[in-house]
PDB file of C-alpha atoms in Angstrom:
ATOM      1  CA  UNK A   1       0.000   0.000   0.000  1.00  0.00           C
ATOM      2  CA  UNK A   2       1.390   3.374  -1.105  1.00  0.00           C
ATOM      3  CA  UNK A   3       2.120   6.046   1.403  1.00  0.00           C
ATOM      4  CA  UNK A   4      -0.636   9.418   1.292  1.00  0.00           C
ATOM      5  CA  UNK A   5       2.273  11.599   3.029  1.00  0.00           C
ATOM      6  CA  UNK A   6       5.291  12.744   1.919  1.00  0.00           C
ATOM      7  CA  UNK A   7       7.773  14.866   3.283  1.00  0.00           C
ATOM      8  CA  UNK A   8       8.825  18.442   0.977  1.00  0.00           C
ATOM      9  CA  UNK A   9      11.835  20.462   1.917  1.00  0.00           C
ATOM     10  CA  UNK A  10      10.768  24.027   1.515  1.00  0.00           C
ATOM     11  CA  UNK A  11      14.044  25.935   2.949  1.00  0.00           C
ATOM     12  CA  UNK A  12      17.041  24.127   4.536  1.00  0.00           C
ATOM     13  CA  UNK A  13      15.577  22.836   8.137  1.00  0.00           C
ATOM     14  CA  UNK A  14      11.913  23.728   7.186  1.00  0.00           C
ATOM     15  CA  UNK A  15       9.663  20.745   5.479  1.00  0.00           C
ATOM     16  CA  UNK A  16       6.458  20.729   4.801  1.00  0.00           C
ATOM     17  CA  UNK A  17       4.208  17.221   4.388  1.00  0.00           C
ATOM     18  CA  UNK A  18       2.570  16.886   1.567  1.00  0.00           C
ATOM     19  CA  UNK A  19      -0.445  15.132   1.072  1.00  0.00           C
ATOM     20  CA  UNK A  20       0.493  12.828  -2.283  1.00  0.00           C
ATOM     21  CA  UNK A  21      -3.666  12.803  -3.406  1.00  0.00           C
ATOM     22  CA  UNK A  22      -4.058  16.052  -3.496  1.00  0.00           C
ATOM     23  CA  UNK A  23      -0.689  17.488  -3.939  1.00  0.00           C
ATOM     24  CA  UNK A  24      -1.580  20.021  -1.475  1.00  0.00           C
ATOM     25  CA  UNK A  25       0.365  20.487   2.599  1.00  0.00           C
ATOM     26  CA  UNK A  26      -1.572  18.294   4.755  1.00  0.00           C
ATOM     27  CA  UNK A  27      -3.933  19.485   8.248  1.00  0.00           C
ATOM     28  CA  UNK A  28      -3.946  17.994  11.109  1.00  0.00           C
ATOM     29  CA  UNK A  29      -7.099  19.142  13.442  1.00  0.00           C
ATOM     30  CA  UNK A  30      -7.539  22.602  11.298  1.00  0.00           C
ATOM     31  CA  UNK A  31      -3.158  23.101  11.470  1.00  0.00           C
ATOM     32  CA  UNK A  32      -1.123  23.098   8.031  1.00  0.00           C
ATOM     33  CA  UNK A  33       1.502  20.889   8.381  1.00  0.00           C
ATOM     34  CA  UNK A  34       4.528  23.305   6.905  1.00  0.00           C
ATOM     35  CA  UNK A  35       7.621  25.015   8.220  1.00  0.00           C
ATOM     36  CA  UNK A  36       8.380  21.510  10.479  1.00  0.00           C
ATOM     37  CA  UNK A  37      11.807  20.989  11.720  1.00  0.00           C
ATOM     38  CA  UNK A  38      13.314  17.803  10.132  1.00  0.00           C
ATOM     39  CA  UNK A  39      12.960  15.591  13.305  1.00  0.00           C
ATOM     40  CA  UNK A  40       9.382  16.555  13.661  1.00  0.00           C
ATOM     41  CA  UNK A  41       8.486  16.367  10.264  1.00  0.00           C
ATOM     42  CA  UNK A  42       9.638  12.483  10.145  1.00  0.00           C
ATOM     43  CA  UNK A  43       7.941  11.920  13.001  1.00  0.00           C
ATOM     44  CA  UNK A  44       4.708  13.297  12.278  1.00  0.00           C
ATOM     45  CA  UNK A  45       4.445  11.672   8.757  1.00  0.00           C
ATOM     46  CA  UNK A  46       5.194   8.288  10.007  1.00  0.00           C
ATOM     47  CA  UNK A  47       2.111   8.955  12.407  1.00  0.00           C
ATOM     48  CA  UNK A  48      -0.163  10.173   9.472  1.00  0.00           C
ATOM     49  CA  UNK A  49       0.584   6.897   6.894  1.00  0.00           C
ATOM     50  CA  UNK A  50       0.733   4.354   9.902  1.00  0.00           C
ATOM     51  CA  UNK A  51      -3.018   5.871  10.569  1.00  0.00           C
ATOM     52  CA  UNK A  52      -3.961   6.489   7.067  1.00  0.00           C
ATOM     53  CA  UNK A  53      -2.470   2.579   6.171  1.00  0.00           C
ATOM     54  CA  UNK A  54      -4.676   1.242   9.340  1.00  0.00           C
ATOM     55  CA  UNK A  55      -7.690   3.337   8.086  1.00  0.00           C
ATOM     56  CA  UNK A  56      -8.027   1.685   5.071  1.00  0.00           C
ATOM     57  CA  UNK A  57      -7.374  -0.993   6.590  1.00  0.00           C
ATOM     58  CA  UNK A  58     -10.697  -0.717   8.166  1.00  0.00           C
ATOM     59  CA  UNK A  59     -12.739   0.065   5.031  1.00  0.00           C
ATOM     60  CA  UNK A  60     -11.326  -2.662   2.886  1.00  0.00           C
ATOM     61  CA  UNK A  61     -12.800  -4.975   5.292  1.00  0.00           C
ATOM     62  CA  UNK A  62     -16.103  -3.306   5.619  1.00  0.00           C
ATOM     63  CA  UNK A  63     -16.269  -4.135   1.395  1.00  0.00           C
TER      64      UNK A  63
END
């Protein structure tokens, strides 16, 4: 299964993620997920495709 997020380096030590659907910086509860540091970045993109793999997850099963 393909990853939604992706990480973009906008400036040296500033990344954005990147929603890979919609080609657009991701939200997380109404936030914009640019400017990151590179450690928190990572981090937080891991988070968003280990939910977004276990959430469709979830509706393949319900088919």
């Amino acid at each position: 299964m393909a990853n939604r997020y992706t990480l973009r380096m906008e400036l040296p030590q500033s990344w954005t993620i990147v929603d890979v659907f919609t080609g657009q910086p991701a939200v997380v509860r109404q936030k914009v997920m640019v400017g990151m540091s590179p450690r928190e970045a990572e981090d937080m993109v891991a988070q968003m495709n280990m939910r977004d793999v276990r959430r469709r997850e979830r509706a393949e099963r319900k088919d």
